[in-house]
CSV table of C-alpha atoms in Angstrom, one decimal:
chain,number,residue,atom,x,y,z
A,1,MET,CA,57.8,-9.3,41.5
A,2,ILE,CA,56.6,-12.6,42.9
A,3,GLN,CA,58.4,-14.3,45.9
A,4,THR,CA,57.6,-17.8,46.9
A,5,LEU,CA,59.0,-20.5,49.1
A,6,ASP,CA,58.3,-24.2,49.4
A,7,PHE,CA,60.1,-27.3,50.7
A,8,PHE,CA,59.2,-30.7,51.9
A,9,THR,CA,60.5,-34.2,52.9
A,10,PRO,CA,61.3,-36.9,50.4
A,11,VAL,CA,58.4,-38.3,48.4
A,12,VAL,CA,60.5,-40.8,46.4
A,13,ASP,CA,63.6,-42.8,47.2
A,14,ASP,CA,65.8,-41.5,44.4
A,15,PRO,CA,67.5,-38.3,45.6
A,16,TYR,CA,68.0,-36.8,42.1
A,17,LEU,CA,64.3,-37.3,41.4
A,18,PHE,CA,63.3,-35.9,44.8
A,19,GLY,CA,65.4,-32.8,44.0
A,20,GLN,CA,63.6,-32.4,40.7
A,21,ILE,CA,60.1,-32.9,42.2
A,22,SER,CA,60.7,-30.5,45.0
A,23,ALA,CA,62.1,-27.8,42.8
A,24,ALA,CA,59.3,-28.3,40.2
A,25,ASN,CA,56.8,-27.9,43.1
A,26,ALA,CA,58.4,-24.7,44.4
A,27,LEU,CA,58.7,-23.2,40.9
A,28,SER,CA,55.1,-24.0,40.2
A,29,ASP,CA,53.8,-21.3,42.5
A,30,VAL,CA,55.3,-18.7,40.2
A,31,TYR,CA,53.7,-20.2,37.1
A,32,ALA,CA,50.4,-20.4,39.0
A,33,MET,CA,50.5,-16.6,39.3
A,34,GLY,CA,51.3,-16.1,35.6
A,35,GLY,CA,54.9,-15.3,36.3
A,36,VAL,CA,58.3,-16.3,35.0
A,37,PRO,CA,60.9,-17.6,37.6
A,38,LYS,CA,64.2,-15.6,37.6
A,39,LEU,CA,66.1,-16.5,40.7
A,40,ALA,CA,66.1,-19.4,43.1
A,41,LEU,CA,67.7,-20.2,46.4
A,42,ASN,CA,68.2,-23.7,47.8
A,43,ILE,CA,66.6,-24.5,51.2
A,44,VAL,CA,68.3,-27.7,52.6
A,45,CYS,CA,67.9,-29.7,55.7
A,46,PHE,CA,70.2,-32.7,55.9
A,47,PRO,CA,71.4,-35.2,58.5
A,48,ASN,CA,75.1,-35.5,59.2
A,49,CYS,CA,74.9,-39.3,59.3
A,50,LEU,CA,73.8,-39.6,55.6
A,51,ASP,CA,76.2,-39.8,52.7
A,52,VAL,CA,76.8,-36.3,51.4
A,53,GLU,CA,76.7,-37.7,47.9
A,54,ILE,CA,72.9,-38.1,48.4
A,55,LEU,CA,72.7,-34.4,49.1
A,56,GLY,CA,74.7,-33.7,46.0
A,57,GLU,CA,72.1,-35.7,44.0
A,58,ILE,CA,69.2,-33.8,45.5
A,59,LEU,CA,70.9,-30.5,44.7
A,60,ARG,CA,71.7,-31.6,41.2
A,61,GLY,CA,68.0,-32.5,40.6
A,62,GLY,CA,66.9,-29.1,41.9
A,63,ALA,CA,69.5,-27.3,39.8
A,64,ASP,CA,68.5,-29.1,36.7
A,65,LYS,CA,64.9,-28.0,37.2
A,66,VAL,CA,65.8,-24.4,37.9
A,67,LYS,CA,67.9,-24.5,34.7
A,68,GLU,CA,64.9,-25.9,32.8
A,69,ALA,CA,62.8,-23.1,34.1
A,70,GLY,CA,65.3,-20.6,32.7
A,71,ALA,CA,66.1,-19.2,36.2
A,72,VAL,CA,69.4,-18.8,38.0
A,73,LEU,CA,70.2,-20.7,41.1
A,74,ALA,CA,72.1,-18.2,43.3
A,75,GLY,CA,73.0,-20.2,46.4
A,76,GLY,CA,71.0,-21.1,49.4
A,77,HIS,CA,71.2,-22.2,53.0
A,78,SER,CA,71.5,-25.6,54.7
A,79,VAL,CA,71.0,-26.8,58.3
A,80,GLN,CA,71.6,-30.1,60.0
A,81,ASP,CA,68.3,-31.9,60.6
A,82,ASP,CA,67.3,-35.5,61.3
A,83,GLU,CA,65.1,-35.8,58.3
A,84,PRO,CA,66.2,-34.5,54.9
A,85,LYS,CA,64.2,-31.7,53.4
A,86,TYR,CA,64.6,-29.7,50.2
A,87,GLY,CA,63.0,-26.9,48.4
A,88,LEU,CA,63.5,-23.5,46.9
A,89,SER,CA,62.7,-19.9,47.5
A,90,VAL,CA,61.9,-18.5,44.0
A,91,THR,CA,61.7,-15.0,42.7
A,92,GLY,CA,59.7,-14.4,39.6
A,93,PHE,CA,58.5,-11.5,37.5
A,94,VAL,CA,55.0,-10.8,36.2
A,95,HIS,CA,53.3,-7.8,34.7
A,96,PRO,CA,51.1,-6.4,37.5
A,97,ASP,CA,48.0,-6.4,35.2
A,98,LYS,CA,48.6,-10.1,34.3
A,99,VAL,CA,48.9,-11.7,37.7
A,100,TYR,CA,46.6,-14.8,37.8
A,101,LYS,CA,44.4,-14.9,40.8
A,102,ASN,CA,42.2,-17.6,42.1
A,103,SER,CA,39.2,-15.2,42.3
A,104,GLY,CA,38.3,-14.5,38.7
A,105,CYS,CA,36.2,-17.4,37.6
A,106,ARG,CA,33.2,-16.4,35.5
A,107,PRO,CA,30.1,-18.4,34.7
A,108,GLY,CA,30.5,-20.1,31.4
A,109,ASP,CA,34.3,-20.6,31.8
A,110,VAL,CA,35.9,-23.9,31.0
A,111,LEU,CA,38.2,-25.6,33.6
A,112,ILE,CA,41.4,-27.0,32.3
A,113,LEU,CA,43.8,-29.1,34.4
A,114,THR,CA,47.3,-29.7,33.2
A,115,LYS,CA,48.4,-32.8,35.1
A,116,GLN,CA,46.9,-36.1,36.1
A,117,ILE,CA,45.9,-36.4,39.8
A,118,GLY,CA,46.4,-39.2,42.3
A,119,SER,CA,50.1,-38.7,43.3
A,120,GLY,CA,49.2,-39.0,47.0
A,121,VAL,CA,47.5,-42.3,46.5
A,122,VAL,CA,50.2,-43.7,44.3
A,123,ASN,CA,52.9,-42.5,46.7
A,124,THR,CA,51.1,-44.4,49.5
A,125,ALA,CA,51.0,-47.5,47.4
A,126,VAL,CA,54.7,-47.1,46.7
A,127,LYS,CA,55.3,-46.8,50.5
A,128,ALA,CA,53.3,-50.0,51.0
A,129,GLN,CA,55.3,-51.7,48.2
A,130,MET,CA,52.1,-52.4,46.4
A,131,ALA,CA,52.6,-50.1,43.4
A,132,SER,CA,53.6,-51.4,40.1
A,133,GLN,CA,56.8,-50.1,38.7
A,134,GLU,CA,55.0,-48.4,35.8
A,135,ALA,CA,52.6,-46.6,38.1
A,136,ALA,CA,55.4,-45.4,40.4
A,137,GLN,CA,57.4,-44.2,37.4
A,138,GLU,CA,54.5,-42.4,35.9
A,139,SER,CA,53.7,-40.7,39.2
A,140,ALA,CA,57.3,-39.6,39.7
A,141,ARG,CA,57.6,-38.3,36.1
A,142,VAL,CA,54.4,-36.3,36.5
A,143,MET,CA,55.5,-34.8,39.8
A,144,ALA,CA,58.9,-33.9,38.4
A,145,SER,CA,57.4,-32.3,35.4
A,146,LEU,CA,57.7,-28.5,35.4
A,147,ASN,CA,54.5,-26.3,34.9
A,148,ARG,CA,56.6,-24.0,32.6
A,149,LYS,CA,55.1,-25.0,29.3
A,150,ALA,CA,51.6,-24.8,30.7
A,151,GLY,CA,52.3,-21.3,32.1
A,152,GLU,CA,53.8,-20.2,28.8
A,153,ALA,CA,50.9,-21.6,26.7
A,154,ALA,CA,48.3,-19.8,28.9
A,155,ALA,CA,50.1,-16.4,28.5
A,156,ALA,CA,48.5,-15.9,25.1
A,157,TYR,CA,44.9,-16.5,26.4
A,158,THR,CA,42.5,-14.8,28.8
A,159,VAL,CA,43.0,-16.6,32.1
A,160,HIS,CA,40.2,-15.6,34.5
A,161,ALA,CA,41.6,-17.6,37.3
A,162,CYS,CA,44.4,-20.0,38.0
A,163,THR,CA,45.8,-22.1,40.9
A,164,ASP,CA,48.2,-25.0,41.2
A,165,VAL,CA,46.8,-28.2,42.6
A,166,THR,CA,48.7,-29.2,45.7
A,167,GLY,CA,48.0,-30.3,49.3
A,168,PHE,CA,44.3,-29.5,49.4
A,169,GLY,CA,43.6,-31.8,46.5
A,170,LEU,CA,41.8,-30.9,43.4
A,171,LEU,CA,38.5,-30.3,45.2
A,172,GLY,CA,40.1,-28.2,48.0
A,173,HIS,CA,41.6,-25.9,45.4
A,174,CYS,CA,38.3,-25.9,43.4
A,175,ALA,CA,36.4,-24.9,46.5
A,176,GLU,CA,38.8,-22.0,47.2
A,177,MET,CA,38.5,-20.8,43.6
A,178,ALA,CA,34.7,-21.1,43.6
A,179,LYS,CA,34.4,-19.2,46.9
A,180,ALA,CA,36.8,-16.5,45.8
A,181,GLY,CA,34.9,-16.0,42.5
A,182,ASN,CA,31.4,-16.5,44.1
A,183,VAL,CA,30.6,-19.2,41.5
A,184,THR,CA,30.0,-22.9,41.5
A,185,LEU,CA,32.4,-25.3,39.7
A,186,ASP,CA,30.8,-28.1,37.9
A,187,ILE,CA,33.2,-31.0,37.7
A,188,SER,CA,32.8,-34.0,35.4
A,189,VAL,CA,34.7,-36.7,37.4
A,190,GLY,CA,35.0,-39.0,34.4
A,191,ASP,CA,36.9,-36.3,32.4
A,192,VAL,CA,39.6,-35.7,35.0
A,193,ALA,CA,42.9,-37.5,34.1
A,194,TYR,CA,44.0,-39.9,36.8
A,195,LEU,CA,47.4,-41.4,37.3
A,196,LYS,CA,47.8,-45.0,36.2
A,197,GLU,CA,46.4,-47.5,38.7
A,198,ALA,CA,45.5,-44.7,41.1
A,199,LYS,CA,41.9,-45.9,41.1
A,200,ASP,CA,42.9,-49.5,41.9
A,201,TYR,CA,45.1,-48.3,44.8
A,202,ALA,CA,42.4,-46.1,46.2
A,203,ARG,CA,39.9,-49.0,46.1
A,204,MET,CA,42.4,-51.1,48.1
A,205,GLY,CA,42.5,-48.5,50.9
A,206,LEU,CA,45.8,-46.9,50.0
A,207,VAL,CA,44.5,-43.5,50.7
A,208,PRO,CA,46.6,-40.9,52.6
A,209,ALA,CA,45.1,-39.3,55.7
A,210,GLY,CA,45.3,-35.9,54.1
A,211,ALA,CA,42.7,-37.0,51.5
A,212,TYR,CA,40.2,-37.6,54.3
A,213,ARG,CA,41.0,-34.3,55.9
A,214,ASN,CA,40.5,-32.5,52.6
A,215,ARG,CA,37.3,-34.3,52.1
A,216,GLU,CA,35.9,-33.2,55.5
A,217,PHE,CA,37.0,-29.7,54.6
A,218,VAL,CA,35.1,-29.6,51.3
A,219,GLN,CA,32.1,-31.8,52.2
A,220,PRO,CA,29.8,-28.9,53.3
A,221,ASP,CA,30.4,-27.2,50.0
A,222,LEU,CA,30.0,-30.3,47.9
A,223,ASP,CA,27.1,-31.7,45.9
A,224,ASP,CA,28.8,-35.0,45.3
A,225,GLY,CA,26.1,-36.4,42.9
A,226,ASN,CA,26.5,-39.8,44.4
A,227,ILE,CA,29.6,-40.6,42.5
A,228,GLU,CA,31.6,-43.6,43.3
A,229,GLU,CA,33.7,-43.3,46.5
A,230,VAL,CA,37.0,-43.9,44.7
A,231,TYR,CA,36.6,-40.7,42.7
A,232,LEU,CA,36.0,-38.7,45.9
A,233,ASP,CA,39.2,-40.1,47.3
A,234,LEU,CA,41.2,-39.2,44.3
A,235,LEU,CA,39.6,-35.7,43.9
A,236,CYS,CA,40.5,-35.0,47.5
A,237,ASP,CA,43.9,-36.7,47.3
A,238,PRO,CA,46.7,-34.2,48.3
A,239,GLN,CA,49.0,-33.7,45.3
A,240,THR,CA,52.7,-33.2,45.3
A,241,SER,CA,53.8,-30.8,42.6
A,242,GLY,CA,50.4,-30.9,40.9
A,243,GLY,CA,49.3,-29.3,37.7
A,244,LEU,CA,47.8,-25.9,37.0
A,245,LEU,CA,44.0,-25.4,36.9
A,246,PHE,CA,42.9,-22.7,34.5
A,247,SER,CA,39.5,-21.1,34.3
A,248,VAL,CA,39.2,-19.7,30.7
A,249,PRO,CA,36.4,-18.3,28.6
A,250,GLU,CA,34.7,-21.0,26.6
A,251,ALA,CA,35.6,-19.3,23.3
A,252,GLU,CA,39.3,-19.6,24.1
A,253,ALA,CA,39.3,-23.1,25.7
A,254,ALA,CA,39.8,-25.1,22.5
A,255,GLY,CA,42.6,-22.8,21.5
A,256,LEU,CA,44.4,-23.1,24.8
A,257,LEU,CA,43.9,-26.9,24.9
A,258,SER,CA,45.4,-27.4,21.4
A,259,ASP,CA,48.2,-25.0,22.3
A,260,LEU,CA,48.9,-27.0,25.5
A,261,ARG,CA,48.9,-30.2,23.6
A,262,GLY,CA,51.0,-28.7,20.8
A,263,ARG,CA,53.8,-27.9,23.3
A,264,LYS,CA,54.2,-31.6,23.9
A,265,ILE,CA,53.6,-31.3,27.6
A,266,GLU,CA,54.7,-34.6,29.3
A,267,THR,CA,51.6,-34.7,31.4
A,268,GLU,CA,47.9,-35.4,30.5
A,269,VAL,CA,45.9,-32.2,30.0
A,270,SER,CA,42.1,-32.6,30.6
A,271,VAL,CA,39.0,-30.4,30.5
A,272,ILE,CA,37.5,-31.2,33.8
A,273,GLY,CA,34.3,-29.1,33.9
A,274,ARG,CA,32.9,-25.6,33.7
A,275,VAL,CA,32.0,-22.7,35.9
A,276,LEU,CA,28.3,-22.1,36.7
A,277,GLU,CA,26.4,-19.2,38.4
A,278,LYS,CA,26.6,-19.6,42.1
A,279,GLN,CA,24.4,-22.4,43.4
A,280,GLU,CA,23.7,-23.8,46.8
A,281,LYS,CA,27.1,-25.6,46.9
A,282,LEU,CA,30.5,-24.4,45.6
A,283,ILE,CA,31.2,-27.6,43.8
A,284,ARG,CA,28.9,-29.9,41.9
A,285,LEU,CA,30.2,-33.3,40.8
A,286,ARG,CA,28.8,-35.5,38.2
B,1,MET,CA,39.3,-65.7,63.8
B,2,ILE,CA,42.5,-63.7,63.3
B,3,THR,CA,43.0,-60.6,65.4
B,4,ILE,CA,45.4,-58.0,64.0
B,5,ASN,CA,46.6,-55.3,66.4
B,6,ALA,CA,47.5,-52.3,64.2
B,7,VAL,CA,47.2,-49.8,67.0
B,8,GLY,CA,50.1,-47.3,66.7
B,9,ASP,CA,50.6,-48.2,63.1
B,10,VAL,CA,50.6,-45.4,60.6
B,11,CYS,CA,49.1,-45.5,57.1
B,12,PRO,CA,49.5,-47.7,55.1
B,13,ILE,CA,50.7,-50.4,57.5
B,14,PRO,CA,47.2,-51.4,58.8
B,15,VAL,CA,46.2,-52.0,55.2
B,16,ILE,CA,49.3,-54.1,54.5
B,17,LYS,CA,48.6,-56.2,57.6
B,18,THR,CA,45.0,-56.7,56.7
B,19,ARG,CA,45.9,-57.7,53.2
B,20,LYS,CA,48.3,-60.3,54.5
B,21,ALA,CA,45.7,-61.7,56.9
B,22,ILE,CA,43.1,-62.0,54.1
B,23,GLY,CA,45.6,-63.9,52.1
B,24,GLU,CA,46.2,-66.3,55.0
B,25,LEU,CA,42.5,-67.0,55.4
B,26,ASN,CA,42.5,-69.4,52.4
B,27,GLY,CA,39.1,-68.3,51.2
B,28,SER,CA,36.9,-67.8,54.2
B,29,GLY,CA,36.9,-66.7,57.8
B,30,ARG,CA,36.9,-63.7,60.1
B,31,ILE,CA,39.4,-61.1,60.9
B,32,GLU,CA,39.3,-58.4,63.5
B,33,VAL,CA,41.6,-55.4,63.0
B,34,LEU,CA,42.3,-53.0,65.9
B,35,VAL,CA,43.4,-49.5,64.9
B,36,ASP,CA,43.7,-46.1,66.5
B,37,ASN,CA,42.5,-43.7,63.8
B,38,GLU,CA,39.6,-43.2,61.4
B,39,THR,CA,41.8,-43.1,58.3
B,40,ALA,CA,42.9,-46.6,59.1
B,41,VAL,CA,39.3,-47.7,59.7
B,42,ARG,CA,38.3,-46.4,56.3
B,43,ASN,CA,41.3,-47.7,54.5
B,44,VAL,CA,41.1,-51.2,56.1
B,45,THR,CA,37.4,-51.2,55.2
B,46,LYS,CA,38.3,-50.4,51.5
B,47,MET,CA,41.0,-53.1,51.4
B,48,ALA,CA,38.6,-55.8,52.8
B,49,GLU,CA,35.7,-54.8,50.6
B,50,SER,CA,37.9,-54.9,47.5
B,51,SER,CA,38.6,-58.5,48.5
B,52,GLY,CA,34.9,-59.4,48.6
B,53,ALA,CA,34.5,-59.2,52.4
B,54,VAL,CA,31.6,-58.0,54.5
B,55,VAL,CA,32.9,-55.3,56.8
B,56,SER,CA,31.6,-53.5,59.8
B,57,SER,CA,33.4,-51.3,62.3
B,58,GLN,CA,32.9,-49.9,65.8
B,59,LYS,CA,34.6,-47.1,67.8
B,60,LEU,CA,35.5,-48.9,71.1
B,61,GLU,CA,36.8,-45.9,72.9
B,62,GLU,CA,38.6,-42.6,72.1
B,63,GLY,CA,41.5,-43.6,69.8
B,64,LYS,CA,40.5,-47.2,69.5
B,65,TYR,CA,38.5,-48.8,66.7
B,66,ARG,CA,37.7,-52.3,65.6
B,67,VAL,CA,37.1,-53.4,62.1
B,68,ASN,CA,35.3,-56.7,61.6
B,69,ILE,CA,35.9,-58.5,58.4
B,70,THR,CA,34.0,-61.6,57.3
B,71,ILE,CA,34.8,-63.5,54.1
B,72,GLU,CA,32.4,-66.2,53.1
B,73,ALA,CA,33.6,-69.2,51.1
B,74,GLY,CA,33.4,-68.4,47.5
B,75,ALA,CA,33.3,-64.6,47.9
B,76,GLU,CA,34.3,-62.9,44.8
B,77,ALA,CA,37.1,-60.4,45.1
B,78,GLY,CA,36.2,-56.9,43.7
B,79,SER,CA,38.6,-57.4,40.9
B,80,GLY,CA,40.6,-60.4,39.8
B,81,ARG,CA,43.7,-58.4,39.4
B,82,ILE,CA,43.7,-57.4,43.0
B,83,THR,CA,43.5,-61.0,44.0
B,84,GLU,CA,46.5,-61.8,41.9
B,85,GLU,CA,48.4,-59.0,43.5
B,86,THR,CA,47.5,-60.2,46.9
B,87,GLU,CA,49.3,-63.5,46.2
B,88,CYS,CA,52.3,-61.8,44.8
B,89,GLU,CA,52.4,-59.5,47.8
B,90,CYS,CA,52.5,-62.4,50.3
B,91,LYS,CA,55.6,-63.7,48.6
B,92,THR,CA,57.5,-60.5,48.8
B,93,GLU,CA,56.8,-60.4,52.6
B,94,THR,CA,56.6,-56.7,53.0
B,95,VAL,CA,54.2,-57.3,55.7
B,96,VAL,CA,55.2,-56.1,59.1
B,97,GLN,CA,54.8,-58.3,62.2
B,98,LYS,CA,56.0,-56.9,65.4
B,99,HIS,CA,57.8,-60.0,66.5
B,100,ALA,CA,61.2,-60.4,68.0
B,101,ILE,CA,64.3,-60.1,65.8
B,102,VAL,CA,67.8,-61.2,66.6
B,103,VAL,CA,70.7,-58.9,65.6
B,104,VAL,CA,74.1,-60.4,65.5
B,105,SER,CA,77.0,-57.9,65.0
B,106,SER,CA,80.0,-60.1,65.7
B,107,ASP,CA,81.0,-63.8,65.4
B,108,LYS,CA,81.9,-63.7,69.1
B,109,MET,CA,79.6,-63.3,72.0
B,110,GLY,CA,80.7,-60.8,74.7
B,111,GLU,CA,84.0,-59.2,75.5
B,112,GLY,CA,87.0,-61.0,76.7
B,113,ASP,CA,88.7,-64.1,75.3
B,114,ASP,CA,88.0,-64.6,71.6
B,115,GLU,CA,88.0,-68.3,71.7
B,116,LEU,CA,85.4,-68.3,74.5
B,117,GLY,CA,83.5,-65.7,72.5
B,118,HIS,CA,83.2,-68.1,69.5
B,119,ILE,CA,82.0,-70.9,71.7
B,120,LEU,CA,79.4,-68.7,73.3
B,121,MET,CA,78.1,-67.5,70.0
B,122,LYS,CA,77.7,-71.0,68.6
B,123,SER,CA,75.9,-72.0,71.8
B,124,PHE,CA,73.7,-68.9,71.7
B,125,LEU,CA,72.6,-69.7,68.1
B,126,PHE,CA,71.9,-73.3,69.0
B,127,ALA,CA,69.8,-72.0,72.0
B,128,VAL,CA,67.7,-69.9,69.6
B,129,THR,CA,66.7,-73.0,67.7
B,130,GLN,CA,65.3,-74.3,70.9
B,131,LEU,CA,63.0,-71.4,71.6
B,132,ASP,CA,59.2,-72.0,71.7
B,133,GLU,CA,58.6,-68.9,69.8
B,134,LEU,CA,61.2,-68.4,67.1
B,135,PRO,CA,62.3,-64.8,66.1
B,136,GLU,CA,60.8,-63.5,62.9
B,137,LYS,CA,64.2,-62.4,61.5
B,138,MET,CA,67.8,-62.7,62.3
B,139,ILE,CA,70.2,-60.0,61.0
B,140,PHE,CA,73.9,-60.5,60.7
B,141,TYR,CA,76.3,-57.7,60.1
B,142,ASN,CA,80.0,-56.8,60.5
B,143,GLY,CA,81.7,-59.8,62.1
B,144,GLY,CA,78.3,-61.5,62.4
B,145,ALA,CA,78.4,-61.9,58.6
B,146,LYS,CA,81.0,-64.6,59.1
B,147,LEU,CA,78.3,-66.8,60.7
B,148,THR,CA,76.1,-67.3,57.7
B,149,VAL,CA,78.8,-68.5,55.3
B,150,GLU,CA,80.3,-71.9,54.5
B,151,ASP,CA,82.5,-73.2,57.3
B,152,SER,CA,80.5,-71.3,59.9
B,153,PRO,CA,80.3,-73.3,63.1
B,154,ALA,CA,76.6,-72.4,63.4
B,155,LEU,CA,75.6,-73.1,59.9
B,156,GLU,CA,73.5,-76.2,60.7
B,157,ASP,CA,71.5,-74.4,63.4
B,158,LEU,CA,70.9,-71.4,61.1
B,159,LYS,CA,69.8,-73.6,58.2
B,160,SER,CA,67.4,-75.3,60.6
B,161,LEU,CA,66.0,-71.9,61.7
B,162,ALA,CA,65.6,-70.9,58.0
B,163,GLU,CA,63.7,-74.1,57.3
B,164,GLN,CA,61.3,-73.2,60.1
B,165,GLY,CA,60.6,-69.9,58.5
B,166,VAL,CA,63.0,-67.6,60.3
B,167,GLU,CA,64.3,-65.0,57.8
B,168,ILE,CA,68.1,-64.9,57.9
B,169,MET,CA,69.5,-61.8,56.5
B,170,THR,CA,73.2,-60.8,56.1
B,171,CYS,CA,74.6,-57.4,55.4
B,172,GLY,CA,75.8,-57.2,51.8
B,173,THR,CA,78.4,-54.5,52.5
B,174,CYS,CA,79.9,-56.7,55.2
B,175,LEU,CA,80.1,-59.8,53.0
B,176,ASP,CA,81.9,-57.7,50.4
B,177,PHE,CA,84.2,-56.2,52.9
B,178,TYR,CA,85.3,-59.6,54.2
B,179,GLY,CA,85.4,-61.0,50.6
B,180,ILE,CA,83.0,-63.8,51.5
B,181,LYS,CA,79.9,-62.9,49.5
B,182,GLU,CA,80.3,-66.0,47.3
B,183,LYS,CA,80.4,-68.2,50.4
B,184,LEU,CA,77.0,-67.2,51.8
B,185,ALA,CA,75.3,-70.5,52.7
B,186,VAL,CA,72.1,-69.5,54.4
B,187,GLY,CA,69.5,-66.8,54.0
B,188,THR,CA,69.6,-63.7,51.8
B,189,VAL,CA,71.8,-60.6,51.4
B,190,THR,CA,70.3,-57.4,52.8
B,191,ASN,CA,71.1,-53.7,52.9
B,192,MET,CA,71.2,-51.0,55.6
B,193,TYR,CA,67.8,-49.7,54.6
B,194,SER,CA,66.2,-53.1,55.3
B,195,ILE,CA,68.1,-53.5,58.5
B,196,VAL,CA,67.0,-50.2,59.9
B,197,GLU,CA,63.4,-50.9,58.8
B,198,ALA,CA,63.5,-54.4,60.5
B,199,VAL,CA,64.9,-53.0,63.7
B,200,GLN,CA,62.4,-50.1,63.7
B,201,GLN,CA,59.4,-52.3,63.2
B,202,ALA,CA,60.4,-55.1,65.6
B,203,GLU,CA,58.6,-55.4,68.9
B,204,LYS,CA,61.7,-56.7,70.5
B,205,VAL,CA,65.4,-56.7,69.4
B,206,ILE,CA,67.6,-59.5,70.9
B,207,ARG,CA,71.4,-59.0,70.8
B,208,PRO,CA,73.7,-61.8,72.0
């Protein structure tokens, strides 16, 4: 049995969408461990002064995602709070021998990422009212997208390691994976899928503080290959409800990739690099 | 030189302010931005460099940094698209300036006799037109919404303020409630979100 809990403050203005995003994010922890969500409980903080219909919309968004995940929403708990917060505690099942860990990367593995990155930057641009409507919509759609199909597709393959990409940014999660597996991850920055216009916004300085913190955290373990600054910002950008990062044997990578694409996943799947024998640094960019 | 004080502003507000200032330079000049955290230093630097500026920064003291931005005449922006957006951005006026705003919640000023209250309010709004430093925004809600419509005794004064760049905003819910939305004669219709944002960002809120 897997038990997880995650909740956060609104990242978008639309309450229904926020409910979907937060629920997708909470459910993602179960998929990242190779599990199937079975039961979910709402966690709600909501101010008395706001229209209760807004809360209704948040809960509707969450309930729709739980339903999409095939799980049952069995209630929850709410408290009065100045700032709205929403999330889920999720119970999932997984066969004990099939739990994905972040420690199993093996040299030669191929790294596959199932969502575009850059949601922190795009959300900052939205906050600054500098984001285009298309970019904002794409980011919201990607955040709200459930990692269910990606988790299901991977079940038929050998997954040496898996993690979901969230607050530590892609590189933060890569560093953890590399450290746990005692390997070096070789990332090809040009192959990573980025959200629409995320590069433009990062160049304009719409970079959340968390991205700089993440970068400081990974810097000692990073051979950055002198890549352009904007890529470092995006690779360290904290993600809300990010995708799954799989480390799979090279022989199975093509199969998993076509399987992922065959399931019509709404997000962009990319092969972002491979696993090397442990080198001086945990991550090498090029 | 333009000095922007963005101390106390959280991301992305320093970037927004810088962007607006760059737009106001009309091609060349210097801007100094004061901020209180390193994230802001880095983001403001990026913003300025993407507009073709030469940028340097110093740590003045703990929690205080200065970013110096110089734009030479004819400097090329990092990307033409960004320049376009800058122009578009200035029009939408999302930029925050911590100036005074005036909040008017009634068509009368003070408690007591209503007739006197009407006279005082008209006189207050006239006095605002005579200020050396005009408020950035004036927000009208509840009974205040009756002041920005046709037949308002203060209409001429408010129109003159609007012409001088004061943003006049009236609560849409209130106009609907009183059934006078069609009669709005000066400024724009606003919503609670914008009202709260304006009050929160204002350096000083004046209430008659």
